[in-house]
Amino acid sequence: MARAVAADSGARRPGFTAQFSLGALGASLVLLVSLAWLTGLAYLLTRLNLPSPIQLAAVDTVHVYVGVASIAFFVAKVARVGLHQRVDSVSELLLWHRWVSWSLLVLYSGVYVTGVLLVISFPAPVRQGLANAHLLMSVWAAVPTTWHVWHHRRWALPCVPRLHRPLPSRFLAAAAVALVPMVAFAMVPRALSLLSQVGAGNAWTSAELPGVFLDRIERTADGNALVAGGEGLYARSVQSGTWHRITFPPDLILGLVTPKGPVAVYVGTGSGLYASPTANGPYRRLSFPAREVHGIAVDPLNSDIIWASSRQGFWRSTDAGVHWTNESVGIEAPETAWAITYFDGTVSASDVNGVYRWTGHRWEQRSGQRAVVSLDPGSDGRLFASSMGQGVEVFTNGAWQRSDSGLVANHGGVRVVHVDSITAVPGGQRYAAMMLDGTATSIDGGQSWTRITTGLARGAVWRILPVGSGLVAATDHGIYTYPLPVHERAGPLWWLALIATGALFGAATVALGALPTWSGRALRR
């Protein structure tokens, strides 16, 4: 009897081991895919305008490592099962089972291909499209994967620990080989995805002055203070301290600029123009001959030359605000004069009909973009024009170009872009403040934008400033702050190390714990 049982056991040994090997491959692949889905939830939360519970840079590192390591299991499982209708080690395999497997083959191949392409430095719009395809195929694969795992669970059960049957030690060793390097890389994360590179994943919080309407915020030229205006004028130290209200006439703040020179702050209001040598005042009223001052510009080479926009057009002073001359020749609608700034050695300005450039004697229209409310030059020689309704255009290489990919929103069935201002900082980062859609940022000079709106109250954001390791925004509801994650971007060597390690240790894990082993020792385990 014993010999018969032994003979029968020996006869079944190869098939049983093959089934165990197939189950181990499947269980290992499911484990890695589950980790990929789990980390992918952080990206989904961010896309749903919710904060990520984990810094996205760490999520990036784990997600990419697991994806690379799982490729070895995916290839091994496909090679083990093949595209045949029947598999020797798996009985009762029907054709429709194989159809599910083939659909998984297509979906996971798409997931891997889009994932690999995301590693390549494509332009942001292409990367966004690839990220969407990667996410969609991962979600589509979830249902057939769940069914597949449940239906074939009896082959994976030997790889699942129980109280009376612990995991095979070789399987445990294989899991350690695959996952220990992942932990090591997670301890030195890098910003790999577009979301983590733009600083997404955190949430805006209302810091101070809650409920106060503020539509202007600037940093003084010496970098030591922030000044905000709207319903009153406020200031605080950049390094420390809290916002405090400055003694100022009870008038709505419409314009604010902080130039270099003896005057630290110019403030435009509904009734006139004010100036102060310090952020905290005192503020003196200039002899400005018009009302509703929205735009103010000071010559960076000669602080005595001041420009200002008003309901009576554009005005210029060459003696630090003592005398003023109306300079509105060439402006189609002087009563709608609004934004004004120095750019490329001269003055640029806007009215409701377009953007103009000062020639020395008159204004010359350079753009037909309507309702431009802010003109913001960057340190890279480009000028951004923000419009209430026509989005963002940028002047570069002698021409205006559209620059609002990712900002267009649908409001009541109408696709519009209401942008209040663009803040350009050295290094290529740009921040957009919007009337209806919160904030956005760009890492490619404004070619494409990614929303950062989590935590913002409904209403307009007027201006964003980078301060320290975070952002400060003036909004309809006071001051909001956003903590930017501080992580390095991955360089070529880091990418090479991650991909090589994931591929090497993934293949080693397959060889150690999942491929068929025909020894009696393996069977006894």
Short mmCIF file of C-alpha atoms in Angstrom, two decimals:
data_model
loop_
_atom_site.label_atom_id
_atom_site.label_comp_id
_atom_site.label_asym_id
_atom_site.label_seq_id
_atom_site.Cartn_x
_atom_site.Cartn_y
_atom_site.Cartn_z
CA MET A 1 0.00 0.00 0.00
CA ALA A 2 2.80 2.39 0.97
CA ARG A 3 4.70 1.55 -2.19
CA ALA A 4 1.57 2.22 -4.24
CA VAL A 5 1.07 5.59 -2.62
CA ALA A 6 4.74 6.40 -3.16
CA ALA A 7 4.53 5.38 -6.77
CA ASP A 8 1.41 7.43 -7.27
CA SER A 9 3.05 10.39 -5.56
CA GLY A 10 6.09 10.05 -7.75
CA ALA A 11 3.91 9.89 -10.81
CA ARG A 12 2.18 13.11 -9.84
CA ARG A 13 5.27 14.93 -8.64
CA PRO A 14 6.20 16.85 -11.81
CA GLY A 15 2.66 18.02 -12.43
CA PHE A 16 2.18 19.14 -8.83
CA THR A 17 5.43 21.05 -8.87
CA ALA A 18 4.55 22.67 -12.16
CA GLN A 19 1.22 23.75 -10.70
CA PHE A 20 2.99 25.10 -7.62
CA SER A 21 5.42 26.95 -9.87
CA LEU A 22 2.56 28.41 -11.89
CA GLY A 23 0.77 29.43 -8.69
CA ALA A 24 3.92 31.00 -7.31
CA LEU A 25 4.38 33.00 -10.49
CA GLY A 26 0.79 34.18 -10.35
CA ALA A 27 0.87 34.96 -6.62
CA SER A 28 4.12 36.90 -6.96
CA LEU A 29 2.79 38.85 -9.93
CA VAL A 30 -0.43 39.62 -8.05
CA LEU A 31 1.59 40.84 -5.04
CA LEU A 32 3.63 43.24 -7.17
CA VAL A 33 0.64 44.40 -9.19
CA SER A 34 -1.27 45.02 -5.95
CA LEU A 35 1.60 47.19 -4.71
CA ALA A 36 1.51 49.10 -8.00
CA TRP A 37 -2.25 49.65 -7.67
CA LEU A 38 -1.90 50.65 -4.01
CA THR A 39 0.70 53.30 -4.82
CA GLY A 40 -1.35 54.33 -7.85
CA LEU A 41 -4.18 55.34 -5.50
CA ALA A 42 -2.08 58.33 -4.42
CA TYR A 43 -2.08 59.65 -8.00
CA LEU A 44 -5.82 59.03 -8.26
CA LEU A 45 -6.48 60.97 -5.05
CA THR A 46 -4.44 63.89 -6.35
CA ARG A 47 -6.32 63.87 -9.65
CA LEU A 48 -9.60 63.89 -7.68
CA ASN A 49 -8.49 67.10 -5.94
CA LEU A 50 -7.69 65.32 -2.66
CA PRO A 51 -4.39 65.40 -0.77
CA SER A 52 -2.08 62.41 -1.04
CA PRO A 53 -1.36 60.67 2.29
CA ILE A 54 2.23 60.03 1.14
CA GLN A 55 4.68 62.34 -0.58
CA LEU A 56 4.38 61.65 -4.30
CA ALA A 57 8.14 61.38 -4.76
CA ALA A 58 8.21 58.32 -2.48
CA VAL A 59 5.16 56.94 -4.30
CA ASP A 60 6.96 57.49 -7.62
CA THR A 61 9.98 55.52 -6.51
CA VAL A 62 8.04 52.53 -5.20
CA HIS A 63 5.61 52.54 -8.13
CA VAL A 64 8.33 52.55 -10.78
CA TYR A 65 10.49 49.96 -8.98
CA VAL A 66 7.55 47.58 -8.55
CA GLY A 67 6.59 48.08 -12.19
CA VAL A 68 10.09 47.25 -13.41
CA ALA A 69 10.43 44.23 -11.10
CA SER A 70 7.02 42.84 -12.10
CA ILE A 71 8.01 42.75 -15.78
CA ALA A 72 10.19 39.71 -15.08
CA PHE A 73 7.23 37.87 -13.49
CA PHE A 74 4.93 38.92 -16.32
CA VAL A 75 7.35 37.62 -18.96
CA ALA A 76 7.95 34.39 -17.01
CA LYS A 77 4.22 33.74 -16.59
CA VAL A 78 3.49 34.39 -20.26
CA ALA A 79 6.40 32.11 -21.24
CA ARG A 80 5.20 29.44 -18.79
CA VAL A 81 1.55 29.45 -19.89
CA GLY A 82 2.03 30.59 -23.47
CA LEU A 83 -0.79 31.38 -25.86
CA HIS A 84 -2.07 27.81 -26.07
CA GLN A 85 -5.64 26.79 -25.54
CA ARG A 86 -4.51 24.03 -23.15
CA VAL A 87 -1.85 24.06 -20.45
CA ASP A 88 -0.52 20.67 -19.32
CA SER A 89 -0.23 21.56 -15.64
CA VAL A 90 -3.70 23.15 -15.43
CA SER A 91 -6.69 20.90 -15.97
CA GLU A 92 -10.14 22.01 -17.01
CA LEU A 93 -8.81 25.05 -18.81
CA LEU A 94 -11.47 26.33 -21.18
CA LEU A 95 -11.17 28.59 -24.17
CA TRP A 96 -12.99 31.48 -22.52
CA HIS A 97 -10.50 31.31 -19.65
CA ARG A 98 -7.77 31.84 -22.18
CA TRP A 99 -9.68 34.80 -23.66
CA VAL A 100 -9.55 36.48 -20.26
CA SER A 101 -5.85 35.72 -20.07
CA TRP A 102 -5.28 37.14 -23.54
CA SER A 103 -7.16 40.31 -22.62
CA LEU A 104 -4.94 40.63 -19.56
CA LEU A 105 -1.92 40.13 -21.79
CA VAL A 106 -3.03 43.04 -23.97
CA LEU A 107 -3.93 45.30 -21.05
CA TYR A 108 -0.77 44.66 -19.04
CA SER A 109 1.37 45.02 -22.14
CA GLY A 110 -0.24 48.42 -22.62
CA VAL A 111 0.36 49.30 -18.98
CA TYR A 112 4.05 48.39 -19.27
CA VAL A 113 4.52 50.14 -22.61
CA THR A 114 2.93 53.40 -21.43
CA GLY A 115 4.87 53.15 -18.16
CA VAL A 116 8.16 52.80 -20.02
CA LEU A 117 7.27 55.70 -22.32
CA LEU A 118 6.54 57.89 -19.29
CA VAL A 119 10.17 57.49 -18.27
CA ILE A 120 11.19 59.26 -21.48
CA SER A 121 11.26 63.06 -21.34
CA PHE A 122 8.39 63.82 -23.71
CA PRO A 123 6.74 67.26 -23.76
CA ALA A 124 4.25 67.69 -20.93
CA PRO A 125 1.09 67.32 -23.09
CA VAL A 126 2.36 63.98 -24.43
CA ARG A 127 3.31 62.84 -20.94
CA GLN A 128 -0.16 63.79 -19.71
CA GLY A 129 -1.76 61.72 -22.46
CA LEU A 130 0.48 58.75 -21.67
CA ALA A 131 -0.31 59.09 -17.96
CA ASN A 132 -4.04 59.05 -18.74
CA ALA A 133 -3.64 55.95 -20.93
CA HIS A 134 -1.53 54.27 -18.23
CA LEU A 135 -4.19 54.99 -15.60
CA LEU A 136 -7.11 53.88 -17.78
CA MET A 137 -5.54 50.57 -18.76
CA SER A 138 -4.59 49.88 -15.14
CA VAL A 139 -8.19 50.47 -14.06
CA TRP A 140 -9.56 48.36 -16.92
CA ALA A 141 -7.19 45.53 -15.96
CA ALA A 142 -8.42 45.50 -12.35
CA VAL A 143 -11.71 43.66 -13.03
CA PRO A 144 -10.39 40.78 -15.19
CA THR A 145 -7.37 40.48 -12.88
CA THR A 146 -9.64 40.08 -9.85
CA TRP A 147 -11.72 37.46 -11.64
CA HIS A 148 -8.61 35.66 -12.87
CA VAL A 149 -7.08 35.50 -9.39
CA TRP A 150 -10.31 34.26 -7.82
CA HIS A 151 -10.94 31.62 -10.47
CA HIS A 152 -7.40 30.20 -10.29
CA ARG A 153 -6.97 30.65 -6.52
CA ARG A 154 -6.44 26.91 -5.89
CA TRP A 155 -3.11 27.04 -7.72
CA ALA A 156 -2.00 30.06 -5.72
CA LEU A 157 -3.16 28.79 -2.30
CA PRO A 158 0.06 26.80 -1.66
CA CYS A 159 1.84 30.18 -1.79
CA VAL A 160 -0.48 31.76 0.80
CA PRO A 161 0.63 31.37 4.45
CA ARG A 162 -1.59 29.58 6.96
CA LEU A 163 -1.15 28.71 10.62
CA HIS A 164 -0.50 25.04 9.87
CA ARG A 165 1.32 25.69 6.61
CA PRO A 166 3.83 28.56 6.57
CA LEU A 167 5.21 29.96 3.34
CA PRO A 168 8.03 27.99 1.76
CA SER A 169 11.31 29.49 2.90
CA ARG A 170 12.46 29.79 -0.69
CA PHE A 171 9.37 31.86 -1.51
CA LEU A 172 10.06 34.12 1.48
CA ALA A 173 13.65 34.56 0.37
CA ALA A 174 12.48 35.41 -3.12
CA ALA A 175 10.06 38.04 -1.79
CA ALA A 176 12.86 39.59 0.27
CA VAL A 177 15.13 39.69 -2.77
CA ALA A 178 12.46 41.56 -4.73
CA LEU A 179 11.28 44.01 -2.06
CA VAL A 180 14.35 44.94 0.02
CA PRO A 181 15.89 47.04 -2.80
CA MET A 182 12.52 48.79 -3.14
CA VAL A 183 12.72 49.91 0.51
CA ALA A 184 16.27 51.14 -0.05
CA PHE A 185 15.24 53.27 -3.02
CA ALA A 186 12.17 54.58 -1.17
CA MET A 187 14.51 56.03 1.48
CA VAL A 188 16.08 58.32 -1.16
CA PRO A 189 13.06 59.17 -3.36
CA ARG A 190 13.13 61.25 -6.50
CA ALA A 191 10.36 63.21 -8.22
CA LEU A 192 9.64 61.08 -11.29
CA SER A 193 6.02 61.71 -12.29
CA LEU A 194 4.71 64.98 -13.65
CA LEU A 195 2.50 65.41 -10.57
CA SER A 196 5.39 65.13 -8.13
CA GLN A 197 7.64 67.34 -10.25
CA VAL A 198 5.12 70.18 -10.16
CA GLY A 199 4.70 69.80 -6.39
CA ALA A 200 1.20 68.30 -6.30
CA GLY A 201 -0.14 66.05 -3.55
CA ASN A 202 -0.38 68.53 -0.68
CA ALA A 203 -3.24 70.91 0.15
CA TRP A 204 -3.71 74.67 0.35
CA THR A 205 -4.54 75.93 3.84
CA SER A 206 -5.99 79.24 4.98
CA ALA A 207 -3.12 80.77 6.91
CA GLU A 208 -4.11 84.26 8.04
CA LEU A 209 -6.56 87.05 7.29
CA PRO A 210 -9.42 84.57 6.64
CA GLY A 211 -12.39 86.10 4.90
CA VAL A 212 -10.51 89.24 3.82
CA PHE A 213 -10.67 90.03 0.09
CA LEU A 214 -7.10 90.34 -1.21
CA ASP A 215 -6.36 90.70 -4.91
CA ARG A 216 -2.74 91.86 -4.75
CA ILE A 217 0.40 90.44 -3.13
CA GLU A 218 4.04 91.30 -3.82
CA ARG A 219 7.45 90.84 -2.26
CA THR A 220 9.54 93.94 -1.60
CA ALA A 221 12.67 94.43 -3.71
CA ASP A 222 14.95 93.70 -0.73
CA GLY A 223 13.17 90.36 -0.25
CA ASN A 224 12.41 90.98 3.42
CA ALA A 225 8.66 91.68 3.43
CA LEU A 226 5.39 90.69 1.79
CA VAL A 227 2.72 93.28 1.04
CA ALA A 228 -0.91 92.37 0.26
CA GLY A 229 -3.79 94.61 -0.71
CA GLY A 230 -7.51 94.48 -1.34
CA GLU A 231 -9.86 95.34 1.49
CA GLY A 232 -7.08 97.17 3.25
CA LEU A 233 -3.29 97.02 3.08
CA TYR A 234 -1.32 94.36 4.98
CA ALA A 235 2.30 93.36 5.45
CA ARG A 236 4.46 90.78 7.17
CA SER A 237 8.10 89.80 7.39
CA VAL A 238 9.18 87.00 5.05
CA GLN A 239 11.27 85.27 7.71
CA SER A 240 8.83 85.42 10.61
CA GLY A 241 5.91 87.30 12.08
CA THR A 242 2.25 87.55 11.22
CA TRP A 243 0.22 89.66 8.85
CA HIS A 244 -0.72 93.06 10.27
CA ARG A 245 -2.87 95.83 8.87
CA ILE A 246 -1.11 99.01 7.81
CA THR A 247 -2.53 102.45 8.45
CA PHE A 248 -3.96 103.43 5.09
CA PRO A 249 -6.96 105.37 3.73
CA PRO A 250 -10.18 103.29 3.68
CA ASP A 251 -10.10 102.67 -0.05
CA LEU A 252 -10.07 99.47 -2.11
CA ILE A 253 -6.56 98.51 -3.26
CA LEU A 254 -6.50 98.06 -7.06
CA GLY A 255 -2.80 98.11 -7.92
CA LEU A 256 0.43 97.22 -6.12
CA VAL A 257 4.08 97.25 -7.16
CA THR A 258 7.33 96.94 -5.19
CA PRO A 259 10.20 98.38 -7.31
CA LYS A 260 13.85 98.92 -6.59
CA GLY A 261 14.74 102.42 -5.48
CA PRO A 262 13.92 104.89 -2.72
CA VAL A 263 10.20 104.07 -2.92
CA ALA A 264 9.58 100.52 -1.70
CA VAL A 265 5.84 100.30 -2.45
CA TYR A 266 3.41 102.03 -4.80
CA VAL A 267 -0.29 101.46 -4.14
CA GLY A 268 -3.10 102.24 -6.58
CA THR A 269 -6.65 102.76 -5.31
CA GLY A 270 -10.03 103.91 -6.57
CA SER A 271 -9.19 107.50 -5.68
CA GLY A 272 -5.48 107.83 -6.46
CA LEU A 273 -1.86 106.70 -6.16
CA TYR A 274 0.21 106.34 -2.97
CA ALA A 275 3.90 105.69 -2.23
CA SER A 276 6.02 104.72 0.78
CA PRO A 277 9.75 104.16 1.41
CA THR A 278 8.94 101.07 3.51
CA ALA A 279 6.29 98.37 3.46
CA ASN A 280 4.87 99.53 6.78
CA GLY A 281 4.50 103.17 5.72
CA PRO A 282 3.83 105.97 6.14
CA TYR A 283 2.14 106.29 2.75
CA ARG A 284 1.86 109.65 1.02
CA ARG A 285 -0.57 110.46 -1.73
CA LEU A 286 0.97 111.48 -5.05
CA SER A 287 -0.48 114.24 -7.22
CA PHE A 288 -1.92 111.74 -9.68
CA PRO A 289 -4.59 113.45 -11.85
CA ALA A 290 -6.88 110.46 -12.46
CA ARG A 291 -8.78 107.73 -10.60
CA GLU A 292 -8.94 103.91 -10.44
CA VAL A 293 -5.23 103.08 -10.67
CA HIS A 294 -4.91 99.42 -11.67
CA GLY A 295 -1.45 99.20 -13.19
CA ILE A 296 1.83 100.74 -12.01
CA ALA A 297 5.29 100.39 -13.57
CA VAL A 298 8.62 101.93 -12.53
CA ASP A 299 11.58 102.18 -14.89
CA PRO A 300 14.18 99.64 -13.59
CA LEU A 301 16.99 101.98 -14.75
CA ASN A 302 15.53 105.25 -13.53
CA SER A 303 13.18 105.11 -10.54
CA ASP A 304 12.00 108.69 -11.20
CA ILE A 305 10.07 107.48 -14.27
CA ILE A 306 6.67 106.09 -13.26
CA TRP A 307 3.77 104.87 -15.40
CA ALA A 308 0.21 104.26 -14.19
CA SER A 309 -3.07 103.21 -15.80
CA SER A 310 -6.43 104.75 -14.95
CA ARG A 311 -9.96 105.35 -16.18
CA GLN A 312 -8.50 108.33 -18.07
CA GLY A 313 -5.85 106.26 -19.87
CA PHE A 314 -2.10 105.92 -19.25
CA TRP A 315 -0.02 108.53 -17.44
CA ARG A 316 3.73 109.07 -17.12
CA SER A 317 5.82 110.98 -14.60
CA THR A 318 9.53 111.70 -15.05
CA ASP A 319 10.05 113.36 -11.65
CA ALA A 320 9.03 110.62 -9.18
CA GLY A 321 5.32 111.43 -9.27
CA VAL A 322 5.33 115.21 -8.93
CA HIS A 323 4.05 115.97 -12.44
CA TRP A 324 2.14 113.71 -14.83
CA THR A 325 1.51 113.61 -18.60
CA ASN A 326 -1.26 111.67 -20.29
CA GLU A 327 0.28 109.23 -22.78
CA SER A 328 -2.65 107.43 -24.40
CA VAL A 329 -2.08 108.10 -28.11
CA GLY A 330 -2.59 104.83 -30.00
CA ILE A 331 -4.73 103.17 -27.32
CA GLU A 332 -8.11 102.17 -28.79
CA ALA A 333 -10.05 102.37 -25.51
CA PRO A 334 -8.14 104.55 -22.99
CA GLU A 335 -10.97 104.29 -20.45
CA THR A 336 -10.21 100.54 -20.19
CA ALA A 337 -6.45 100.97 -19.63
CA TRP A 338 -5.37 98.23 -17.26
CA ALA A 339 -2.08 96.28 -17.08
CA ILE A 340 1.32 97.90 -17.57
CA THR A 341 4.91 96.70 -17.12
CA TYR A 342 8.49 97.18 -18.28
CA PHE A 343 9.66 94.52 -20.70
CA ASP A 344 12.56 94.33 -23.14
CA GLY A 345 13.69 97.88 -22.42
CA THR A 346 10.34 99.58 -22.90
CA VAL A 347 6.77 99.65 -21.63
CA SER A 348 4.00 97.20 -22.53
CA ALA A 349 0.37 97.78 -21.58
CA SER A 350 -3.17 96.60 -22.27
CA ASP A 351 -6.71 97.78 -22.73
CA VAL A 352 -9.85 95.77 -23.44
CA ASN A 353 -8.87 95.30 -27.10
CA GLY A 354 -5.27 94.12 -26.94
CA VAL A 355 -1.68 94.51 -25.79
CA TYR A 356 0.45 97.50 -26.81
CA ARG A 357 4.10 98.51 -26.85
CA TRP A 358 5.35 102.05 -26.23
CA THR A 359 7.46 103.35 -29.13
CA GLY A 360 8.61 106.53 -27.41
CA HIS A 361 5.84 108.75 -28.77
CA ARG A 362 2.76 106.54 -29.08
CA TRP A 363 1.41 103.06 -28.41
CA GLU A 364 1.60 100.36 -31.06
CA GLN A 365 -0.72 97.35 -30.82
CA ARG A 366 1.20 94.06 -30.72
CA SER A 367 -1.53 91.56 -29.84
CA GLY A 368 -5.29 91.21 -30.30
CA GLN A 369 -5.74 89.26 -27.07
CA ARG A 370 -8.70 90.85 -25.30
CA ALA A 371 -9.27 91.73 -21.64
CA VAL A 372 -5.65 91.29 -20.55
CA VAL A 373 -5.53 92.08 -16.83
CA SER A 374 -1.90 91.23 -16.07
CA LEU A 375 1.42 91.45 -17.94
CA ASP A 376 4.16 89.46 -16.19
CA PRO A 377 7.74 89.35 -17.52
CA GLY A 378 10.00 86.42 -16.74
CA SER A 379 13.73 86.25 -16.13
CA ASP A 380 14.09 84.22 -19.36
CA GLY A 381 13.11 87.15 -21.61
CA ARG A 382 9.46 86.19 -22.09
CA LEU A 383 6.30 88.13 -21.34
CA PHE A 384 3.07 86.46 -20.16
CA ALA A 385 -0.31 88.10 -20.83
CA SER A 386 -3.23 86.88 -18.69
CA SER A 387 -6.76 87.46 -19.93
CA MET A 388 -10.23 87.29 -18.45
CA GLY A 389 -11.70 84.92 -21.01
CA GLN A 390 -8.89 84.29 -23.49
CA GLY A 391 -6.40 82.49 -21.29
CA VAL A 392 -2.66 83.06 -21.47
CA GLU A 393 -0.38 84.12 -24.30
CA VAL A 394 3.38 84.41 -24.10
CA PHE A 395 5.62 86.72 -26.12
CA THR A 396 8.78 84.86 -27.07
CA ASN A 397 11.15 85.01 -30.04
CA GLY A 398 9.34 88.05 -31.42
CA ALA A 399 5.82 86.55 -31.53
CA TRP A 400 2.83 85.85 -29.33
CA GLN A 401 1.87 82.21 -28.73
CA ARG A 402 -0.94 80.50 -26.86
CA SER A 403 0.19 79.15 -23.51
CA ASP A 404 -2.81 77.72 -21.67
CA SER A 405 -2.82 73.96 -22.35
CA GLY A 406 -4.38 72.38 -19.27
CA LEU A 407 -6.09 75.56 -18.08
CA VAL A 408 -9.26 75.45 -20.20
CA ALA A 409 -12.33 74.69 -18.09
CA ASN A 410 -16.01 74.12 -18.83
CA HIS A 411 -18.32 76.56 -17.04
CA GLY A 412 -22.01 76.21 -17.85
CA GLY A 413 -21.23 74.54 -21.16
CA VAL A 414 -18.82 77.32 -22.21
CA ARG A 415 -15.10 76.60 -22.46
CA VAL A 416 -13.28 79.64 -21.10
CA VAL A 417 -10.05 80.49 -19.33
CA HIS A 418 -10.08 83.33 -16.83
CA VAL A 419 -6.48 83.90 -15.71
CA ASP A 420 -5.65 86.70 -13.29
CA SER A 421 -1.84 86.59 -13.30
CA ILE A 422 1.27 84.52 -13.98
CA THR A 423 4.21 84.43 -11.59
CA ALA A 424 7.44 83.42 -13.29
CA VAL A 425 10.39 82.30 -11.17
CA PRO A 426 13.97 81.38 -12.12
CA GLY A 427 14.36 77.77 -13.18
CA GLY A 428 11.34 77.62 -15.50
CA GLN A 429 8.55 77.17 -12.94
CA ARG A 430 5.41 79.23 -13.56
CA TYR A 431 2.36 79.70 -11.35
CA ALA A 432 -1.06 80.72 -12.67
CA ALA A 433 -3.76 82.34 -10.53
CA MET A 434 -7.26 81.94 -11.94
CA MET A 435 -10.63 83.54 -11.43
CA LEU A 436 -12.71 80.35 -11.33
CA ASP A 437 -10.36 77.39 -11.26
CA GLY A 438 -7.86 77.92 -8.44
CA THR A 439 -4.19 77.63 -9.28
CA ALA A 440 -1.95 75.78 -11.71
CA THR A 441 1.74 75.37 -12.32
CA SER A 442 4.00 74.72 -15.30
CA ILE A 443 7.50 73.25 -15.40
CA ASP A 444 8.01 73.72 -19.14
CA GLY A 445 7.88 77.49 -19.38
CA GLY A 446 4.10 77.66 -19.77
CA GLN A 447 3.60 75.18 -22.61
CA SER A 448 1.32 73.09 -20.37
CA TRP A 449 -0.19 73.48 -16.93
CA THR A 450 -1.13 71.16 -14.05
CA ARG A 451 -3.81 72.13 -11.54
CA ILE A 452 -2.97 72.50 -7.83
CA THR A 453 -6.31 73.29 -6.21
CA THR A 454 -6.74 70.96 -3.22
CA GLY A 455 -7.97 72.86 -0.17
CA LEU A 456 -8.79 76.15 -1.89
CA ALA A 457 -12.12 77.79 -1.11
CA ARG A 458 -14.40 78.49 -4.05
CA GLY A 459 -13.57 81.89 -5.50
CA ALA A 460 -10.82 83.77 -7.27
CA VAL A 461 -7.09 83.43 -6.74
CA TRP A 462 -5.39 86.65 -7.82
CA ARG A 463 -1.66 86.23 -7.35
CA ILE A 464 0.72 83.45 -6.24
CA LEU A 465 4.22 83.97 -4.87
CA PRO A 466 6.87 81.35 -4.04
CA VAL A 467 8.14 82.01 -0.51
CA GLY A 468 10.74 79.72 1.01
CA SER A 469 9.75 76.11 0.35
CA GLY A 470 6.11 76.92 -0.30
CA LEU A 471 3.58 79.15 -2.04
CA VAL A 472 1.54 82.09 -0.78
CA ALA A 473 -1.63 83.18 -2.59
CA ALA A 474 -3.90 86.23 -2.37
CA THR A 475 -7.54 85.15 -2.78
CA ASP A 476 -11.12 86.30 -2.29
CA HIS A 477 -10.95 84.68 1.14
CA GLY A 478 -7.61 85.84 2.49
CA ILE A 479 -4.11 84.40 2.40
CA TYR A 480 -3.60 80.73 1.52
CA THR A 481 -0.34 78.79 1.78
CA TYR A 482 0.85 75.62 0.09
CA PRO A 483 3.86 73.51 1.23
CA LEU A 484 5.88 72.40 -1.76
CA PRO A 485 7.61 69.01 -1.39
CA VAL A 486 11.37 69.40 -1.56
CA HIS A 487 12.72 66.49 -3.61
CA GLU A 488 15.35 66.21 -6.28
CA ARG A 489 14.47 65.13 -9.76
CA ALA A 490 15.98 61.89 -10.92
CA GLY A 491 19.13 62.12 -13.00
CA PRO A 492 20.26 59.60 -15.64
CA LEU A 493 22.41 57.64 -13.16
CA TRP A 494 19.58 57.36 -10.65
CA TRP A 495 17.19 56.18 -13.37
CA LEU A 496 19.74 53.65 -14.60
CA ALA A 497 20.30 52.33 -11.07
CA LEU A 498 16.56 51.98 -10.40
CA ILE A 499 15.76 50.24 -13.69
CA ALA A 500 18.79 47.94 -13.56
CA THR A 501 18.15 46.98 -9.93
CA GLY A 502 14.44 46.36 -10.49
CA ALA A 503 15.08 44.22 -13.58
CA LEU A 504 17.97 42.29 -12.00
CA PHE A 505 16.28 41.56 -8.68
CA GLY A 506 12.97 40.82 -10.39
CA ALA A 507 14.63 38.21 -12.58
CA ALA A 508 16.55 36.82 -9.59
CA THR A 509 13.29 36.47 -7.67
CA VAL A 510 11.69 34.56 -10.55
CA ALA A 511 14.67 32.22 -10.71
CA LEU A 512 14.74 31.72 -6.94
CA GLY A 513 11.12 31.29 -6.07
CA ALA A 514 8.83 30.80 -9.01
CA LEU A 515 10.40 28.64 -11.71
CA PRO A 516 9.74 24.86 -11.61
CA THR A 517 11.89 22.89 -9.18
CA TRP A 518 11.84 19.15 -9.54
CA SER A 519 13.85 18.20 -6.45
CA GLY A 520 12.22 16.18 -3.71
CA ARG A 521 13.36 18.82 -1.20
CA ALA A 522 11.26 21.45 -2.93
CA LEU A 523 8.26 19.14 -2.92
CA ARG A 524 8.58 18.41 0.78
CA ARG A 525 8.34 22.13 1.44
#
